[in-house]
C-alpha positions as a printed NumPy array, in Angstrom:
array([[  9.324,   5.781, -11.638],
       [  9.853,   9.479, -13.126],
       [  6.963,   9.177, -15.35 ],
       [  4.301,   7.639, -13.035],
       [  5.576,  10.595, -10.832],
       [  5.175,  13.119, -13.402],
       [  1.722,  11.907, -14.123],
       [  0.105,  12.395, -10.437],
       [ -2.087,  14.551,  -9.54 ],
       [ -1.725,  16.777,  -6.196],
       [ -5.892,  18.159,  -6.037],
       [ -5.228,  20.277,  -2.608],
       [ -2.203,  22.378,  -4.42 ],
       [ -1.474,  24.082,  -7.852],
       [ -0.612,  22.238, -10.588],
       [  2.045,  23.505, -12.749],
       [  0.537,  24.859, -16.188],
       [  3.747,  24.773, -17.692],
       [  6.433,  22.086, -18.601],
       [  9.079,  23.684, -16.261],
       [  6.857,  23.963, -13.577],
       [  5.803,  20.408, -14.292],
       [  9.353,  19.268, -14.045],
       [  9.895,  21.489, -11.233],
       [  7.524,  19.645,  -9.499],
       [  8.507,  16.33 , -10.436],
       [ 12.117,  16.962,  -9.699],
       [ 11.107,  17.445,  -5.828],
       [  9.323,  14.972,  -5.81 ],
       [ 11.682,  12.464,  -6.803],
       [ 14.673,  13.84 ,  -4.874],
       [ 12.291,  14.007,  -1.602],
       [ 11.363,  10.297,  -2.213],
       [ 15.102,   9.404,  -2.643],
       [ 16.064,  11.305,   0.604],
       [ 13.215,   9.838,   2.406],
       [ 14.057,   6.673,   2.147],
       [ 18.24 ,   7.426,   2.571],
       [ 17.798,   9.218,   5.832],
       [ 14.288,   8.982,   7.306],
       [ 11.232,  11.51 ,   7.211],
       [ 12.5  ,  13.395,  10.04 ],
       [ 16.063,  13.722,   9.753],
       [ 15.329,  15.099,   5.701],
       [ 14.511,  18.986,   5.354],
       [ 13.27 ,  21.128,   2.81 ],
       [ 16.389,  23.224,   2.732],
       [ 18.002,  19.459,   1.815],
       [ 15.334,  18.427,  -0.884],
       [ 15.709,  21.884,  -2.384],
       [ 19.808,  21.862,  -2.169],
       [ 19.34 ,  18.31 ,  -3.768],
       [ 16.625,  18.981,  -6.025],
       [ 17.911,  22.684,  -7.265],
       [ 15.119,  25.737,  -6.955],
       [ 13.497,  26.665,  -4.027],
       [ 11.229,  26.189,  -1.14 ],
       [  8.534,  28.431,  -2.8  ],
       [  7.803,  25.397,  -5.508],
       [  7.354,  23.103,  -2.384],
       [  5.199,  25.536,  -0.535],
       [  2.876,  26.151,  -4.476],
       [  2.702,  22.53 ,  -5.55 ],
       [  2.498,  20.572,  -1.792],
       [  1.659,  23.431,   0.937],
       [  4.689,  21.944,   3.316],
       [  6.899,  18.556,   4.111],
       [  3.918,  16.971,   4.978],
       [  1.986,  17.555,   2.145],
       [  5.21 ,  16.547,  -0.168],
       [  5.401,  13.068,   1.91 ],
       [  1.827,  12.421,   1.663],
       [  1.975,  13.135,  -2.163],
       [  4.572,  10.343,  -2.4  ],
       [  2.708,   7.926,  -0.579],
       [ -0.538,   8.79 ,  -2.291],
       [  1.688,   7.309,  -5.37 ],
       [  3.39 ,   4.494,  -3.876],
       [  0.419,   3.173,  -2.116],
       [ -1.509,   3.512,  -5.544],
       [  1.081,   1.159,  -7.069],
       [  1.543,  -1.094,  -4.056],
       [ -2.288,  -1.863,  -4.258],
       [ -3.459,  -1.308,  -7.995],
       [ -2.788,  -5.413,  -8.364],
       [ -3.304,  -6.952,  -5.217],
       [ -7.058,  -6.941,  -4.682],
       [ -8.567,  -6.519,  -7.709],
       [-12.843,  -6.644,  -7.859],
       [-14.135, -10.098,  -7.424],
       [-16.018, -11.226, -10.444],
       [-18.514, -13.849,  -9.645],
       [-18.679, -15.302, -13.134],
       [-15.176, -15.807, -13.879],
       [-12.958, -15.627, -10.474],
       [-12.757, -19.015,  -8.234],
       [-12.626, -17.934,  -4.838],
       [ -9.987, -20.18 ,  -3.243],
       [ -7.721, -19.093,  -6.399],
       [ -8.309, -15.362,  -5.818],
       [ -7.898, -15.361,  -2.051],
       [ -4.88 , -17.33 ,  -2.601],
       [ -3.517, -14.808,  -5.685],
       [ -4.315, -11.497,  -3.558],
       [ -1.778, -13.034,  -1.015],
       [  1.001, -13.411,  -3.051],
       [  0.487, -10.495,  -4.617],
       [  0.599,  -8.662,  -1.635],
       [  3.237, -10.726,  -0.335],
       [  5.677, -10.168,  -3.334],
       [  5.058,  -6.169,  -3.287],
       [  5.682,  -6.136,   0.731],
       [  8.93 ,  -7.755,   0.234],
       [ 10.309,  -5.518,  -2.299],
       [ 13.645,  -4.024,  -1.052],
       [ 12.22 ,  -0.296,  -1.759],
       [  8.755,  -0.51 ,  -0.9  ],
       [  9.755,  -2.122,   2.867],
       [ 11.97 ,   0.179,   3.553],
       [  9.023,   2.957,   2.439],
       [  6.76 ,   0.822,   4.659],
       [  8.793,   0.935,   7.57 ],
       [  9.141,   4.886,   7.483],
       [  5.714,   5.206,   7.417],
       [  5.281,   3.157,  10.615],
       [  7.704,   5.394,  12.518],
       [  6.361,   8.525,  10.924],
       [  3.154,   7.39 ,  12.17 ],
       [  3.79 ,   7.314,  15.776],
       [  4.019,  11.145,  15.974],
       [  1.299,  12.149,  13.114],
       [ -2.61 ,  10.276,  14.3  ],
       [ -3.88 ,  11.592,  11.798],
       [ -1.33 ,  10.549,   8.88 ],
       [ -1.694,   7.024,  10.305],
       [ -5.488,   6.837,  10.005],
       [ -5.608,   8.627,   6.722],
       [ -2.913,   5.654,   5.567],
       [ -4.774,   2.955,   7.128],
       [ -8.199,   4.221,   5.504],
       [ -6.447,   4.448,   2.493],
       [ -4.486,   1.008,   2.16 ],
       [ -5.102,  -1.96 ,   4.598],
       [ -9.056,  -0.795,   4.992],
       [ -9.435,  -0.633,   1.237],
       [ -8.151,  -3.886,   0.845],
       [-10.311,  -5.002,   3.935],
       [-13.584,  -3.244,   2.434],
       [-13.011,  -5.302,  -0.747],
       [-12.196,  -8.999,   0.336],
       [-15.204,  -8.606,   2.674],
       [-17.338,  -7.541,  -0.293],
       [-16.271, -10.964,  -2.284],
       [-17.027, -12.401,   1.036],
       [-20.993, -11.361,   1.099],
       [-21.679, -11.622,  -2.102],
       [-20.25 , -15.697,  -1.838],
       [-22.341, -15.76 ,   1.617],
       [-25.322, -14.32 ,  -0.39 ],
       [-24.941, -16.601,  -2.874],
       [-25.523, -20.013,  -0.842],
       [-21.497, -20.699,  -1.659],
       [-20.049, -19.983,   2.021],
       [-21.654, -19.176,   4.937],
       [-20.072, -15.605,   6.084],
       [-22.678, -13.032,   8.476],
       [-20.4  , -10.831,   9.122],
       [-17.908, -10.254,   6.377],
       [-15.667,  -7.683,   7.465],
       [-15.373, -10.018,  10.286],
       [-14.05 , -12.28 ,   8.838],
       [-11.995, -10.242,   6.037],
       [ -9.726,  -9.257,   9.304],
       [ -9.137, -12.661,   9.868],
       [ -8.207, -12.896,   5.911],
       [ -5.978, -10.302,   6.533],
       [ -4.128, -12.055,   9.268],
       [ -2.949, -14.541,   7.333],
       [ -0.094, -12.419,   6.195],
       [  0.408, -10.618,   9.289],
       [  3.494, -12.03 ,  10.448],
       [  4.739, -11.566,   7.183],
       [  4.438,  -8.086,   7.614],
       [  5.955,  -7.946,  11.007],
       [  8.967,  -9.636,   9.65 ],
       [  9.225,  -6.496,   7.098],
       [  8.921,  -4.213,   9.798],
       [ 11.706,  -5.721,  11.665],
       [ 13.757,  -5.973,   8.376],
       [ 13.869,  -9.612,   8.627],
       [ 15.161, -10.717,   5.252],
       [ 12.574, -13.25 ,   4.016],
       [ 12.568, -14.778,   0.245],
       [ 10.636, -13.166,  -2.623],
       [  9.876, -16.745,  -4.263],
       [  9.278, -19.245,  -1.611],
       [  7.33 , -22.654,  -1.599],
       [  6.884, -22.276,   1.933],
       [  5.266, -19.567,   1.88 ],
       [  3.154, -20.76 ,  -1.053],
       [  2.303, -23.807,   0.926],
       [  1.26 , -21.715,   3.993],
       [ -0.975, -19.534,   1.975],
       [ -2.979, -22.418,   0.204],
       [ -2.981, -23.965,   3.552],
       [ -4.752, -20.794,   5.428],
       [ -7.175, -20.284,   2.952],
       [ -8.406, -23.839,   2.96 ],
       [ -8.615, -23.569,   6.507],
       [-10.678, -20.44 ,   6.263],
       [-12.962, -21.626,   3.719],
       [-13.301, -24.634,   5.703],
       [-14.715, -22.157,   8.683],
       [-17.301, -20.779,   6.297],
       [-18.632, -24.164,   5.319],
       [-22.634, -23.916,   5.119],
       [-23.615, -26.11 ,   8.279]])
């Protein structure tokens, strides 16, 4: 984790030119993900982050502009791991679609299971309720992305003469409600298994069901 930490990229702050500002920088950010995720976004301050990190609240304020800017930094880097495998670009010419709807599932199902990353995800709920505007920049970010790219696979099948699918970001929400439950379970921490045939079963069952919907008539 310290050196995919090390290796982002904060574009609205300075970036530290030198190695001890680097590690500076990398230093909060680990010890503010660590507290995060101990206590909760609200109940962590930057007088803690800095007493556990070492330094000061000037690096925070140079490399992040506040506590805001240093949570959205960390989930600007967890989100970019969360995703970078679940919905990769489908590839007409070598991808069968029943296989890849079925593989983006588990994938996301595996990653939203993860002890670290539910706990993350249920933070980010409850840090949601009081910040609109973190919440839509996280949903634009994540679940639209993944939305945006399913329906994509979706038109270009529909275009295709494969399914039949008019309004593809339509029906990409209904995709995406295959796993809701899942997800609801997370957010209540209900424990739920990492490898499971059951939930195997259920996914190849959904999709043939959905596929079945976009049958051409």
């Amino acid at each position: 984790m310290n050196k995919h930490f090390a290796q982002m990229e904060i574009t609205s702050c300075d970036y530290p030119p030198t190695r001890r500002g680097h590690q500076r920088r990398l230093a909060l950010l680990l010890s503010a993900n660590e507290l995060f995720l101990e206590r909760g976004y609200d109940a962590v301050s930057l007088d803690d982050i800095v007493h556990h990190a070492g330094g000061s609240k000037t690096s925070i304020y140079k490399y992040f502009g506040n506590k805001e800017g240093l949570f959205r930094a960390i989930c600007d880097y967890r989100r970019a791991v969360f995703f970078k495998d679940i919905c990769p670009a489908f590839e007409q010419s070598k991808d069968d679609l029943r296989a890849y709807l079925i593989r983006n599932l588990n994938n996301f199902y595996r990653n939203l299971v993860a002890n670290e990353n539910a706990a993350f995800f249920r933070m980010i709920v409850e840090h949601t309720k009081t910040a609109p505007e973190f919440a839509l920049y996280i949903h634009e970010q994540g679940p639209k992305v993944i939305q945006t790219v399913i329906a994509k696979a979706l038109e270009n099948a529909h275009n295709q003469n494969v399914l039949y699918c008019p309004k593809p970001m339509f029906s990409a929400q209904l995709y995406l409600g295959i796993i809701r439950h899942l997800e609801w379970k997370t957010l209540m921490g209900i424990n739920i298994e990492i490898e499971s045939s059951e939930v195997e079963a259920y996914f190849e069952y959904s999709i043939d069901r959905f596929l079945d919907g976009h049958q051409i008539a």
